[in-house]
Coordinates of C-alpha atoms in Angstrom, one line a residue:
X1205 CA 0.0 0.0 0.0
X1206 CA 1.2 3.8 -0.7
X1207 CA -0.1 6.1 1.2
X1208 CA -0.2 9.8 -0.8
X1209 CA -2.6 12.8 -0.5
X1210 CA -6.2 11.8 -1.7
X1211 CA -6.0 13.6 -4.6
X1212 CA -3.4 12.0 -6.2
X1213 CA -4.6 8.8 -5.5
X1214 CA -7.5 10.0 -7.2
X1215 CA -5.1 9.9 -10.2
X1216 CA -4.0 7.0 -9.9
X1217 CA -6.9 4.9 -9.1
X1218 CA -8.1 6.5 -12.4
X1219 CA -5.1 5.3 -14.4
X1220 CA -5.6 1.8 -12.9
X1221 CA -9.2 2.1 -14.1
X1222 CA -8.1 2.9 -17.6
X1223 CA -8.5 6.6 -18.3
X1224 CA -5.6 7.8 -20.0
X1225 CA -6.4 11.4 -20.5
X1226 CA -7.9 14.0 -18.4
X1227 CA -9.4 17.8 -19.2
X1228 CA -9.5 20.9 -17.3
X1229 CA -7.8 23.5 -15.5
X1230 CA -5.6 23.8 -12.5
X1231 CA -6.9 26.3 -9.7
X1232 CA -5.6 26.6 -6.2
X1233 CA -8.4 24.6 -5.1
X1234 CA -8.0 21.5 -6.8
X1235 CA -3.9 21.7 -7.4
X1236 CA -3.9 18.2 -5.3
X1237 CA -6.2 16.3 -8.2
X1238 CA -2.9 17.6 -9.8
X1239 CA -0.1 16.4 -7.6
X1240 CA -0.6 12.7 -9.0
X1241 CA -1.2 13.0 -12.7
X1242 CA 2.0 13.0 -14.3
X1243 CA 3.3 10.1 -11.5
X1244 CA 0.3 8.4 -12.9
X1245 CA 1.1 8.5 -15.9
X1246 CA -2.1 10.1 -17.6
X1247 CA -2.1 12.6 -20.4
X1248 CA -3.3 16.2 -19.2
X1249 CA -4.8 18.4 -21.8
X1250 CA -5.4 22.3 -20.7
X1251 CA -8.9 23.9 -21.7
X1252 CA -8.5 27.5 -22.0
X1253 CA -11.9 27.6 -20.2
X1254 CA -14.2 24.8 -18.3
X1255 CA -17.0 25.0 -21.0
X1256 CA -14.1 24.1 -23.8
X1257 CA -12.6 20.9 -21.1
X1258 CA -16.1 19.2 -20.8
X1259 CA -16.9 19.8 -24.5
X1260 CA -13.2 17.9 -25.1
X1261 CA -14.3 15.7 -22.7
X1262 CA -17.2 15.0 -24.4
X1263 CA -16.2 14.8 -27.9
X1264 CA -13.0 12.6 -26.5
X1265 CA -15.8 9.8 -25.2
X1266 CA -18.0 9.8 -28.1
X1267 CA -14.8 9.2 -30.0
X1268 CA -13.6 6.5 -28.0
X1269 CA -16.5 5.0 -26.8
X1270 CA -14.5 5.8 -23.1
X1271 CA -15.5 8.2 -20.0
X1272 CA -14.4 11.6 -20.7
X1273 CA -13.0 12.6 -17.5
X1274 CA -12.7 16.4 -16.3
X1275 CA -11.1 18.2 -13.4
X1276 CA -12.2 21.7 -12.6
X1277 CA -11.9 24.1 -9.7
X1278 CA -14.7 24.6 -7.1
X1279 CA -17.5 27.7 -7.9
X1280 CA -17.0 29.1 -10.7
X1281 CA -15.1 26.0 -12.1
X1282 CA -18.4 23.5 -12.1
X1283 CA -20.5 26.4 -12.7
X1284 CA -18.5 27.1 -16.4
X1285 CA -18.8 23.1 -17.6
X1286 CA -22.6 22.5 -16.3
X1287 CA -23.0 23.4 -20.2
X1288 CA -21.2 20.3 -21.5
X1289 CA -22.3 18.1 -18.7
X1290 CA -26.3 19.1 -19.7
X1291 CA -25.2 18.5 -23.4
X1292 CA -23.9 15.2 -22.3
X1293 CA -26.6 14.1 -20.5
X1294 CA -29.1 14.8 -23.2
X1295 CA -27.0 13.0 -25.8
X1296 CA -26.1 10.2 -23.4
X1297 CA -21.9 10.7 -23.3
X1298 CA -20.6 9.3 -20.6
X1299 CA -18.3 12.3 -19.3
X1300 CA -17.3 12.1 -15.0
X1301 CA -16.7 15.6 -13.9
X1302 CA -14.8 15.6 -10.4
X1303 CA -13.9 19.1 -8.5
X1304 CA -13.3 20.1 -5.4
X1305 CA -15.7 21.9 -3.0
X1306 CA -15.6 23.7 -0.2
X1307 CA -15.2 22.2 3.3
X1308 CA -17.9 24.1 5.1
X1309 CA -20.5 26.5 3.3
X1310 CA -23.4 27.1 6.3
X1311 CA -21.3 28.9 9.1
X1312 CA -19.1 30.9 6.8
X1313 CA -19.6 33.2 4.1
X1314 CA -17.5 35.1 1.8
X1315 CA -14.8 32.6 0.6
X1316 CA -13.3 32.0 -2.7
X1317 CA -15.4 30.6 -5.1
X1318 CA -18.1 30.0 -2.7
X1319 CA -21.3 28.7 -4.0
X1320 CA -24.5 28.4 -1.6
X1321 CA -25.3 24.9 -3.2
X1322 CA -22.2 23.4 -5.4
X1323 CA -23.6 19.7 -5.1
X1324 CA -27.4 20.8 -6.1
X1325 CA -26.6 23.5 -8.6
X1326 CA -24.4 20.4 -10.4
X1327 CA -26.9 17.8 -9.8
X1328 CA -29.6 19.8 -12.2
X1329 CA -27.4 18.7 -15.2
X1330 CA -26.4 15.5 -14.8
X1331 CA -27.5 11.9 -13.5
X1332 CA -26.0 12.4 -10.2
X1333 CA -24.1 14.8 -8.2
X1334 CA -22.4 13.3 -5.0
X1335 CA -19.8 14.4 -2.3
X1336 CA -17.1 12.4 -0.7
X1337 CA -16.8 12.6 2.5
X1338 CA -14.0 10.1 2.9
X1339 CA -11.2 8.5 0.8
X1340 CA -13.3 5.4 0.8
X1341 CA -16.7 7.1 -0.4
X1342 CA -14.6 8.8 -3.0
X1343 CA -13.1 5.5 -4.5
X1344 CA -16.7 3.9 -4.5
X1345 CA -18.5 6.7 -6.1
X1346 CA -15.9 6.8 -8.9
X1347 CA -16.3 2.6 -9.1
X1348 CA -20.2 3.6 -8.8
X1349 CA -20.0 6.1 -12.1
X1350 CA -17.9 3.9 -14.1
X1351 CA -19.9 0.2 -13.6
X1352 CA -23.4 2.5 -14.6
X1353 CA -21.3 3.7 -17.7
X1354 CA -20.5 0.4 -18.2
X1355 CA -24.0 -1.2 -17.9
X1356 CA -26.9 1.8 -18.3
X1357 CA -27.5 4.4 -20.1
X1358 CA -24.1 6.5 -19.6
X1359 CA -24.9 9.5 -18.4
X1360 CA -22.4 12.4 -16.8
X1361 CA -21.8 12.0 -12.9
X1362 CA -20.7 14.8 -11.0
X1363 CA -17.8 14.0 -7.9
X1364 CA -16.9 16.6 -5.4
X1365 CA -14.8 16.4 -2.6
X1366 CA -13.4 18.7 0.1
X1367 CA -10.2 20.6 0.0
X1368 CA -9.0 19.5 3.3
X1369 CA -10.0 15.5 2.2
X1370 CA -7.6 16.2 -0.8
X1371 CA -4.6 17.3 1.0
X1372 CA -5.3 14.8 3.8
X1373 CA -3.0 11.4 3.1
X1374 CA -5.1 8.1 2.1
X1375 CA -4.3 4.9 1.4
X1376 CA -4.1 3.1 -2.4
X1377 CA -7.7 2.5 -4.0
X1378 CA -8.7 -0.9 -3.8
X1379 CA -9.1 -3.6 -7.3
X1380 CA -11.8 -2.6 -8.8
X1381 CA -14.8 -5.4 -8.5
X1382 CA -15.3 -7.6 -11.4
X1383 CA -18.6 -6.6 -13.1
X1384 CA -20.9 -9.6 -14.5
X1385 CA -22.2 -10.1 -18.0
X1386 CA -25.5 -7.8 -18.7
X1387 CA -28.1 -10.5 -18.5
X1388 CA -29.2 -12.5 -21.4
X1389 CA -31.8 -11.4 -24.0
X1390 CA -34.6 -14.0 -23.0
X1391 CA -36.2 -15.6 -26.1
X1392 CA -39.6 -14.4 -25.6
X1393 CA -38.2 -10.8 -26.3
X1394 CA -37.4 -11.6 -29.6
X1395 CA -39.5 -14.5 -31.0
X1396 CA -42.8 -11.8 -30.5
X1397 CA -41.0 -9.5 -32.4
X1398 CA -39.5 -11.9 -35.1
X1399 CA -43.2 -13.1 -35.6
X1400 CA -44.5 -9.9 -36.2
X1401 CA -41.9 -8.7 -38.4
X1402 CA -42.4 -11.8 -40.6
X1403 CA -46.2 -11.1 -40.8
X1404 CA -45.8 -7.9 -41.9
X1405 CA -46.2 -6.1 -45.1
X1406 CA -44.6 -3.0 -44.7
X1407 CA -42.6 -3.1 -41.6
X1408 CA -40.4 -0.3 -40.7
X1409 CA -37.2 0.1 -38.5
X1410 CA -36.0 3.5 -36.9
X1411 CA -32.8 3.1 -35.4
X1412 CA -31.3 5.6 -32.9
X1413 CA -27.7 6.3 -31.8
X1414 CA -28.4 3.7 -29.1
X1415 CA -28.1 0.8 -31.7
X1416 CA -24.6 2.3 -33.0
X1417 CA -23.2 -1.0 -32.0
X1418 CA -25.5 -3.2 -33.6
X1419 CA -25.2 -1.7 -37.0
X1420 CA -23.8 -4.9 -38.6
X1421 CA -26.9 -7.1 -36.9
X1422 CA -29.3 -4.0 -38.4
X1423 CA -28.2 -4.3 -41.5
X1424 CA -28.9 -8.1 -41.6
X1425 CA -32.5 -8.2 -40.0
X1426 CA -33.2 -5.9 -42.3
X1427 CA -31.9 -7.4 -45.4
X1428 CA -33.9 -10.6 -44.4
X1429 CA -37.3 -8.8 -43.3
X1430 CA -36.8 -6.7 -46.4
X1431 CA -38.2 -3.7 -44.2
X1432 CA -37.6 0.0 -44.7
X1433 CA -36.2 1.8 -42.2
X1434 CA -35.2 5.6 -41.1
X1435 CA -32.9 6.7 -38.7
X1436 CA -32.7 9.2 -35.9
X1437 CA -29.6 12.3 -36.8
X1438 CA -27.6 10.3 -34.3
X1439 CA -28.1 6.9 -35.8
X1440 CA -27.0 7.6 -39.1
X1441 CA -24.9 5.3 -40.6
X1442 CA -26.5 2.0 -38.9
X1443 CA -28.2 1.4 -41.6
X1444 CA -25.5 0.9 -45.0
X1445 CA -26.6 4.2 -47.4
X1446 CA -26.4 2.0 -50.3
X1447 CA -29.3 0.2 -48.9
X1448 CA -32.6 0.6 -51.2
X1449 CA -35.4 0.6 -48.8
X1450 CA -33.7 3.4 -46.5
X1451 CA -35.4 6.3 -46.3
X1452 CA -32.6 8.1 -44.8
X1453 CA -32.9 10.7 -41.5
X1454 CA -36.0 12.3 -42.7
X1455 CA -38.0 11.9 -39.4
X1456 CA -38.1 15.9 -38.8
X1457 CA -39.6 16.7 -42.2
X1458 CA -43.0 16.7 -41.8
X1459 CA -44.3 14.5 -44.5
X1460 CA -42.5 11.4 -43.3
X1461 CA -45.7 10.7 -41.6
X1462 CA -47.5 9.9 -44.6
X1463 CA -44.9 7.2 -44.5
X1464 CA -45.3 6.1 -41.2
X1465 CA -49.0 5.9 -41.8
X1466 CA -48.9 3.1 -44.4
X1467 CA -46.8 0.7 -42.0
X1468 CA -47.9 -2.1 -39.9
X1469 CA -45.4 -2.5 -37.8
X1470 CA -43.1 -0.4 -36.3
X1471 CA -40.0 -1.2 -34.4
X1472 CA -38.0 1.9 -32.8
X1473 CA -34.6 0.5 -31.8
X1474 CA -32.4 2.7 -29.2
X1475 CA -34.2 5.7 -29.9
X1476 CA -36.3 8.2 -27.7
X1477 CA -38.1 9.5 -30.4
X1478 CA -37.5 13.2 -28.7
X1479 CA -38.5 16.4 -29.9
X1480 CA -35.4 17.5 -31.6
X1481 CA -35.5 13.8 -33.7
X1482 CA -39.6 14.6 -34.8
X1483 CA -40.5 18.1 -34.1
X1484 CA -43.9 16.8 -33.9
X1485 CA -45.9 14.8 -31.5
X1486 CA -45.6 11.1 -32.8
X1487 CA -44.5 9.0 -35.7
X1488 CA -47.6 9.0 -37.6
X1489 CA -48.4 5.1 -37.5
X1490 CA -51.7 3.5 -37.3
X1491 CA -50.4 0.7 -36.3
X1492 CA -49.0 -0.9 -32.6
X1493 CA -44.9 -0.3 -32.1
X1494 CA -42.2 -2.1 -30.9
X1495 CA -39.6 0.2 -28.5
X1496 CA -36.6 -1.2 -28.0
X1497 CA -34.4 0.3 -25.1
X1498 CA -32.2 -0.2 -21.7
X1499 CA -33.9 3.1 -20.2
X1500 CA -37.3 2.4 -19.0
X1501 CA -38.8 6.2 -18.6
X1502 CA -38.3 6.0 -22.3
X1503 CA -40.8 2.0 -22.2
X1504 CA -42.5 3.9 -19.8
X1505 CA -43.7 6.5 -21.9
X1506 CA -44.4 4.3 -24.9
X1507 CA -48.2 4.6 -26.1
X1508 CA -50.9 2.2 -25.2
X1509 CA -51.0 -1.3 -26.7
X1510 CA -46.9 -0.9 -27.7
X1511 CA -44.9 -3.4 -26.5
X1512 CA -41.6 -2.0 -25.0
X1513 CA -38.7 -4.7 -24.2
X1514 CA -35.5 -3.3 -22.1
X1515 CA -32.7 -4.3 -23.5
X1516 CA -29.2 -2.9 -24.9
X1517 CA -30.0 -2.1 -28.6
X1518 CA -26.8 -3.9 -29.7
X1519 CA -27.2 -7.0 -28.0
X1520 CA -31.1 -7.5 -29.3
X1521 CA -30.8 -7.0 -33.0
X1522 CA -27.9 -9.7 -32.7
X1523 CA -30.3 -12.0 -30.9
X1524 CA -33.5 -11.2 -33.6
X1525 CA -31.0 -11.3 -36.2
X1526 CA -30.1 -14.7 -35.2
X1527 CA -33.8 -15.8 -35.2
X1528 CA -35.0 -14.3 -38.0
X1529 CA -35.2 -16.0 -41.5
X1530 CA -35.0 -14.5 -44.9
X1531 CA -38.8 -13.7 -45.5
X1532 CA -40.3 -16.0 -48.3
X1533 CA -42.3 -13.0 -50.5
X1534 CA -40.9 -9.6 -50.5
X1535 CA -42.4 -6.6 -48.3
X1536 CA -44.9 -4.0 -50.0
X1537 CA -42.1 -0.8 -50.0
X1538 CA -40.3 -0.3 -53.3
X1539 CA -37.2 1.0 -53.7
X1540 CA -38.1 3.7 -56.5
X1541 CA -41.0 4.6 -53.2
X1542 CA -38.0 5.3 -51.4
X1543 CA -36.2 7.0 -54.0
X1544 CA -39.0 9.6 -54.5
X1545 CA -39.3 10.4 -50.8
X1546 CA -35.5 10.9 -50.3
X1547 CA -35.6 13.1 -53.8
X1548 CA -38.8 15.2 -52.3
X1549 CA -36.9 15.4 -48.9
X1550 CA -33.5 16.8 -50.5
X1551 CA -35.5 19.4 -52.7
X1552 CA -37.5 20.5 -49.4
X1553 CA -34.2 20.9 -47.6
X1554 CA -32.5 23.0 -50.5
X1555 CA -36.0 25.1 -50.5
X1556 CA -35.4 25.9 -47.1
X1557 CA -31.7 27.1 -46.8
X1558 CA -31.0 27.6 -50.3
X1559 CA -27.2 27.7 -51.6
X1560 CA -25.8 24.9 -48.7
X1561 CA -25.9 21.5 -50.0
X1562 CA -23.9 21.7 -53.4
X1563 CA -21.2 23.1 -50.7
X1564 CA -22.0 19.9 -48.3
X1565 CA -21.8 17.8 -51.5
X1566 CA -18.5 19.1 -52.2
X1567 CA -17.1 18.8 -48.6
X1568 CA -18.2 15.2 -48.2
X1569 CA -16.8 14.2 -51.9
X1570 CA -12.8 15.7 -50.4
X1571 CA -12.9 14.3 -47.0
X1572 CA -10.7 11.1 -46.3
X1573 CA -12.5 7.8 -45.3
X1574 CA -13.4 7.5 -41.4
X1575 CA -13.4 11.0 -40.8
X1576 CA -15.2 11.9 -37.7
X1577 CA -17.1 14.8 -38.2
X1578 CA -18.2 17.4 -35.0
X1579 CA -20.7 19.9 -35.5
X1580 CA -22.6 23.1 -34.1
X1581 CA -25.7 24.7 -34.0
X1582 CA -25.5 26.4 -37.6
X1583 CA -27.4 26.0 -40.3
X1584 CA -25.1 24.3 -42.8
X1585 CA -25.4 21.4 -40.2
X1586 CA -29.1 21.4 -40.0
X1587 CA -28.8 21.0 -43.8
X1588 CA -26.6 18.9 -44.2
X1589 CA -27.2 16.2 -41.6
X1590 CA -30.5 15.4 -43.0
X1591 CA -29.2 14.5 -46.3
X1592 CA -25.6 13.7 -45.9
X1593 CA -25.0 9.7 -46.1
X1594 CA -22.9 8.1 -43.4
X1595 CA -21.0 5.1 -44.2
X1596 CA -20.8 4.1 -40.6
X1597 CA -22.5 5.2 -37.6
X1598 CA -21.1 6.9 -34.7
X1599 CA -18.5 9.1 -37.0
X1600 CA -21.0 12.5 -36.9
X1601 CA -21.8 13.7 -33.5
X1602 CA -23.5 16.9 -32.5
X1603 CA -25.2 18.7 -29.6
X1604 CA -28.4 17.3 -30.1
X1605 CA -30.9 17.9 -27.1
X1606 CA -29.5 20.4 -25.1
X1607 CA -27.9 22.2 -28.1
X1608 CA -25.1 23.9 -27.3
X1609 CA -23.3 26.9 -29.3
X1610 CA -19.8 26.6 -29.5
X1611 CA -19.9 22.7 -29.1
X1612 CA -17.6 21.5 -32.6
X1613 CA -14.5 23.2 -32.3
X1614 CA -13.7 21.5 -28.9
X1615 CA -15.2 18.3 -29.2
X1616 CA -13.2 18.0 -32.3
X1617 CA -10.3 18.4 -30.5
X1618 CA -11.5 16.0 -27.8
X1619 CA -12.1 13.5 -30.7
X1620 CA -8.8 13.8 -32.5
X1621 CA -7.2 13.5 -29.3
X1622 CA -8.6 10.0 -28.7
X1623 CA -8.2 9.1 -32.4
X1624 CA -4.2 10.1 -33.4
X1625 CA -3.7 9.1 -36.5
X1626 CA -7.4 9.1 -37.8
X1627 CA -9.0 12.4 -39.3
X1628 CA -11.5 14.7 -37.6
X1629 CA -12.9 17.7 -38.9
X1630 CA -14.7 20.7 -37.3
X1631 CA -18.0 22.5 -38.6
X1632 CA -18.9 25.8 -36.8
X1633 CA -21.2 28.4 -37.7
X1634 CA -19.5 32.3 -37.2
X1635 CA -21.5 33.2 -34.0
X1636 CA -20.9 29.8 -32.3
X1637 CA -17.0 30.3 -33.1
X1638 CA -16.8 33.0 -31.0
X1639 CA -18.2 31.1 -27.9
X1640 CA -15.3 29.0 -27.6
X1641 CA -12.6 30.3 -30.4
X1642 CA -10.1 30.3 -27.6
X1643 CA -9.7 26.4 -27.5
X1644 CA -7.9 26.6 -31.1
X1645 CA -5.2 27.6 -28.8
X1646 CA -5.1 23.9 -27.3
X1647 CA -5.6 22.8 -30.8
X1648 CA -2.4 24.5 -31.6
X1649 CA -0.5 23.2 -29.0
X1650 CA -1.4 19.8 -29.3
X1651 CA -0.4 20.2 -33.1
X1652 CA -3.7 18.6 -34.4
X1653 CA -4.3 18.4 -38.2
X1654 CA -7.7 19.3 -37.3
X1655 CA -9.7 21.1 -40.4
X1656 CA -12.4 23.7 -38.6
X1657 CA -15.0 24.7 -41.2
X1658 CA -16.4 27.9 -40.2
X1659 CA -19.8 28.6 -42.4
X1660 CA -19.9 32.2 -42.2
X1661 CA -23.2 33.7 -42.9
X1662 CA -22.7 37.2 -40.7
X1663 CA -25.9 36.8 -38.8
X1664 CA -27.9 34.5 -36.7
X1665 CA -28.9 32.7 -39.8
X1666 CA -31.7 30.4 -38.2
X1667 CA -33.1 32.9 -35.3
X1668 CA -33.4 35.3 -38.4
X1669 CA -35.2 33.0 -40.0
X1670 CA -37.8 31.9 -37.1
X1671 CA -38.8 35.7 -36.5
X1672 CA -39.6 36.4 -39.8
X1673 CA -41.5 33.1 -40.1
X1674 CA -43.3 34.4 -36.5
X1675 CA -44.0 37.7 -37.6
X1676 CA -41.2 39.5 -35.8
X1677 CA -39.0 42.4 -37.1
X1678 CA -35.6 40.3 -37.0
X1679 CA -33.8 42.4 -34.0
X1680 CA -30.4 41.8 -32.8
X1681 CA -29.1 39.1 -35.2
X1682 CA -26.1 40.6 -36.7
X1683 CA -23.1 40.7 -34.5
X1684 CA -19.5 42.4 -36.0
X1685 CA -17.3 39.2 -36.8
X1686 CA -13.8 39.4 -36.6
X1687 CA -11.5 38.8 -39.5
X1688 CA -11.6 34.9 -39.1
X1689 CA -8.5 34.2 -40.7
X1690 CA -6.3 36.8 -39.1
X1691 CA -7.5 35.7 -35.4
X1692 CA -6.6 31.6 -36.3
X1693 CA -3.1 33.0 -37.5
X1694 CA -2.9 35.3 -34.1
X1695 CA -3.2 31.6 -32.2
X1696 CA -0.8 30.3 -34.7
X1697 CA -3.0 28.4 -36.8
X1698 CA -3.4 28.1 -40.4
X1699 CA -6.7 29.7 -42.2
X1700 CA -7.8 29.6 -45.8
X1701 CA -10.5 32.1 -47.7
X1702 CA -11.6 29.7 -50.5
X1703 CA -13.7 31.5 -52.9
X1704 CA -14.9 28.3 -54.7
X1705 CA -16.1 24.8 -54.3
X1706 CA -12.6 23.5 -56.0
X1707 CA -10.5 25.8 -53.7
X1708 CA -12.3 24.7 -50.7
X1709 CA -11.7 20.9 -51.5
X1710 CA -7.7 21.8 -51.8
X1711 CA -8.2 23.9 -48.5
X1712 CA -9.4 21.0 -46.7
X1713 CA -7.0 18.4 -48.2
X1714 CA -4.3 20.2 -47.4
X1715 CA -5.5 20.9 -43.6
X1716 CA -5.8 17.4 -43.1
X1717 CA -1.7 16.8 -43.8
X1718 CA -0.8 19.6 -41.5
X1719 CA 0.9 20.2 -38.7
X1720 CA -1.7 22.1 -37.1
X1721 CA -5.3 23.1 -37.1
X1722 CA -6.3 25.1 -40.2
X1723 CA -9.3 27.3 -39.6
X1724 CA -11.5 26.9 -43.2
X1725 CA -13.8 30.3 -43.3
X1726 CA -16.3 29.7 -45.9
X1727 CA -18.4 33.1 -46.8
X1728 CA -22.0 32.0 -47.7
X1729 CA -22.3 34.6 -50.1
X1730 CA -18.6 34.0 -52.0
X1731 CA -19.8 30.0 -52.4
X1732 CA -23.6 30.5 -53.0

């Protein structure tokens, strides 16, 4: 046994636990989380602010498919990444955020960073929010957050713990416990379904980013059940784009519930069917569903005469897929039905924000294969995820949910940190830039080849757009921008102006060879 201050055991009961990297920033009040890192042998990557470390943080999980891992400062700290840790908890990211706090808030008043409620303001953005009182509730809370990453819906955890319990000496962490298999999917969960899907004449699959996994089991049960099938924005890619009877991620445009309507069967498959997937109230099927998921508010909440089973996503489509045989008569959907949908859908996109997808097009035909892609709340993303094919899922993540400005630029750099080697590519609208342009300073330090494509429209494009659709006088939607390229070059990055669709494809070739970040500013009205 060693005995060290708590806080760096903290670090090294973390290492031991597998987490190679951690985000944040140093303060006075958390310097002993510090004490232990480099002894442990973990990477340290400095944020230039808490919002940017939990947006690395999350971006480094959803690369990896590993807890993102944060250390901030007590107050104003976990006040700055409550952002990332409510986009991570809408868009299930398993991110564990540990800080210090004070030792005593009710008697005293005026100290440094002093909040009247650390544990409760924290708790209001994530799954849990918990303080260690000893070394040994500190050890089992951080076991406790990474067995429910492990085997529920992962979820951000919050983990403070007193000053004077960091500095105080504490003995070695002990093994971790073994965690058991996730139980068996039982038969009768997939032989009802199996039956069903058989029977049917026009099934239809929607597959969320919960069935990521399972995207090789997906594309077989639906090959053999000769379904259709539509996925959420975060499940593109489960199904292969090539496939005939995929309608694609058209579930927001209004019209795909005349689809919906001539099903008989419906199977939703690690999806919660939100707001932000719909924008409307329900599907549009007559017929009874099938909801597939391992969180049961989301079964609880399915309609009457549904039948929800909990289960991982992953693990049941391997199990149906197993049962299932290749139907004997083909389904009622035809793929030149599907083809005119998806060719009504694109034209109803263009309609609506003219001038962006020939630019999309041209991006997606330059990029190298497996790029990861992070975007933000701009409106070439809202265009272009609805029409933009994904060869594998997983590989295009945005703040969906919560949705966050200023999101891409630091998740990218959280994903190309857990992916060295492999390219990842920014997209960022001009006024999200600016809410966390100072993380291309981490990006330049790290000397990531990370292209950041900065669609530059010099206004609040979309909020322009929804006053004028609700009969407002658009009002403070123009901001002054900065000159883009000038302020990468200040942090010591490369930029490019490319004036046309060829010069941007050679703009973002070249960022992907170089030493560096290379900020991409694309003026809508130069490319449209």
């Amino acid at each position: 046994m060693t005995n060290r201050p708590l806080g760096a055991q903290i670090s090294h009961m973390l290492k031991a636990r597998g987490v190679d990297v951690i985000f944040g920033i140093p303060g006075v009040h958390n310097q002993e989380m510090y004490r232990g890192i480099e002894e442990a042998g973990i990477r340290h990557v400095l944020a230039r602010h808490e919002q940017g470390a939990g947006f690395m943080a999350d971006g480094y999980a959803r690369a990896s498919g590993q807890p993102g891992v944060v250390y901030v400062i007590t107050g104003p700290g976990l006040c700055n990444i409550m952002t990332p840790m409510g986009q991570a908890y809408s868009d299930s990211v398993p991110m564990l955020v540990i800080s210090s706090c004070l030792d005593e808030t009710s008697a005293r008043r005026g100290q440094l960073h002093q909040m009247k409620d650390q544990r409760a303001a924290a708790e209001t953005v994530c799954d849990w929010s918990e303080e260690a009182r000893s070394a040994e509730a500190a050890y089992g809370l951080i076991d406790r957050a990474l067995a429910e990453f492990e085997t529920s819906r992962p979820r951000p955890k919050h983990l403070q713990v007193p000053i004077a319990l960091l500095e105080a000496p504490a003995d070695d962490a002990p093994a971790r416990p073994e965690l058991a298999d996730l139980p068996s999917i039982p038969p009768s969960a997939v032989e009802v379904v199996a039956e069903r899907l058989l029977a049917a004449n026009r099934p239809l699959f929607v597959f969320g980013g919960g069935a990521a996994q399972g995207d090789a089991a997906a594309a077989s049960v639906l090959r053999k059940a000769g379904s259709g099938s539509f996925t959420s924005y975060a499940g593109r890619g489960i199904v292969p784009k090539d496939d005939p009877l995929h309608f694609g991620a058209a579930l927001a445009r209004p019209t795909s519930a005349e689809v919906f309507a001539k099903a008989d069967l419906v199977i939703c498959v690690g999806t919660d069917l939100a707001e932000v997937d719909l924008w409307r109230d329900a599907l549009g099927q007559d017929c009874a569903a099938v909801i597939v998921n391992r969180d049961p508010e989301v079964l609880a909440a399915a309609a009457p005469g549904d039948l929800g089973i909990a289960a991982d996503a992953a693990a049941w489509l391997a199990a149906l897929d197993a049962r299932l045989d290749t139907r004997s008569e083909a389904s009622k959907w035809t793929a030149q039905e599907v083809a005119d949908w998806r060719a009504r859908w694109r034209a109803e996109v263009e309609a609506e924000r003219p001038g962006i997808l020939p630019v999309a097009d041209a991006l997606r035909a330059c990029l190298p294969q497996d790029t990861m892609i992070f975007s933000d709340m701009t409106q070439f993303a809202y265009s272009a995820k609805e029409v933009w094919p994904m060869d594998r899922p997983g590989h295009w993540h945005h703040p969906f949910g919560f949705g966050t400005l200023g999101y891409a630029t630091p998740a990218a750099i959280g994903g190309a940190v857990a992916r060295p080697g492999l390219p990842s590519m920014a997209i960022i609208g001009d006024y999200g830039f600016h809410y966390t342009m100072q993380e291309l300073g981490v990006a330049v330090e790290l000397g990531l080849p990370l292209p950041i494509v900065l669609w530059d429209n010099g206004k609040l494009g979309e909020i322009e757009a929804s006053m004028v659709s609700a009969q407002i006088a658009p009002n403070a939607v123009v901001a002054r921008n900065p000159d883009f390229c000038k302020l990468a070059e200040a942090f010591g990055a490369r930029a490019a102006r490319p004036e046309s669709l060829n010069a941007m494809q050679d703009a973002v070739r070249a960022a992907f060879d170089a030493d560096g970040p290379t900020l991409i500013h694309l003026n809508a009205e130069l490319l449209g």
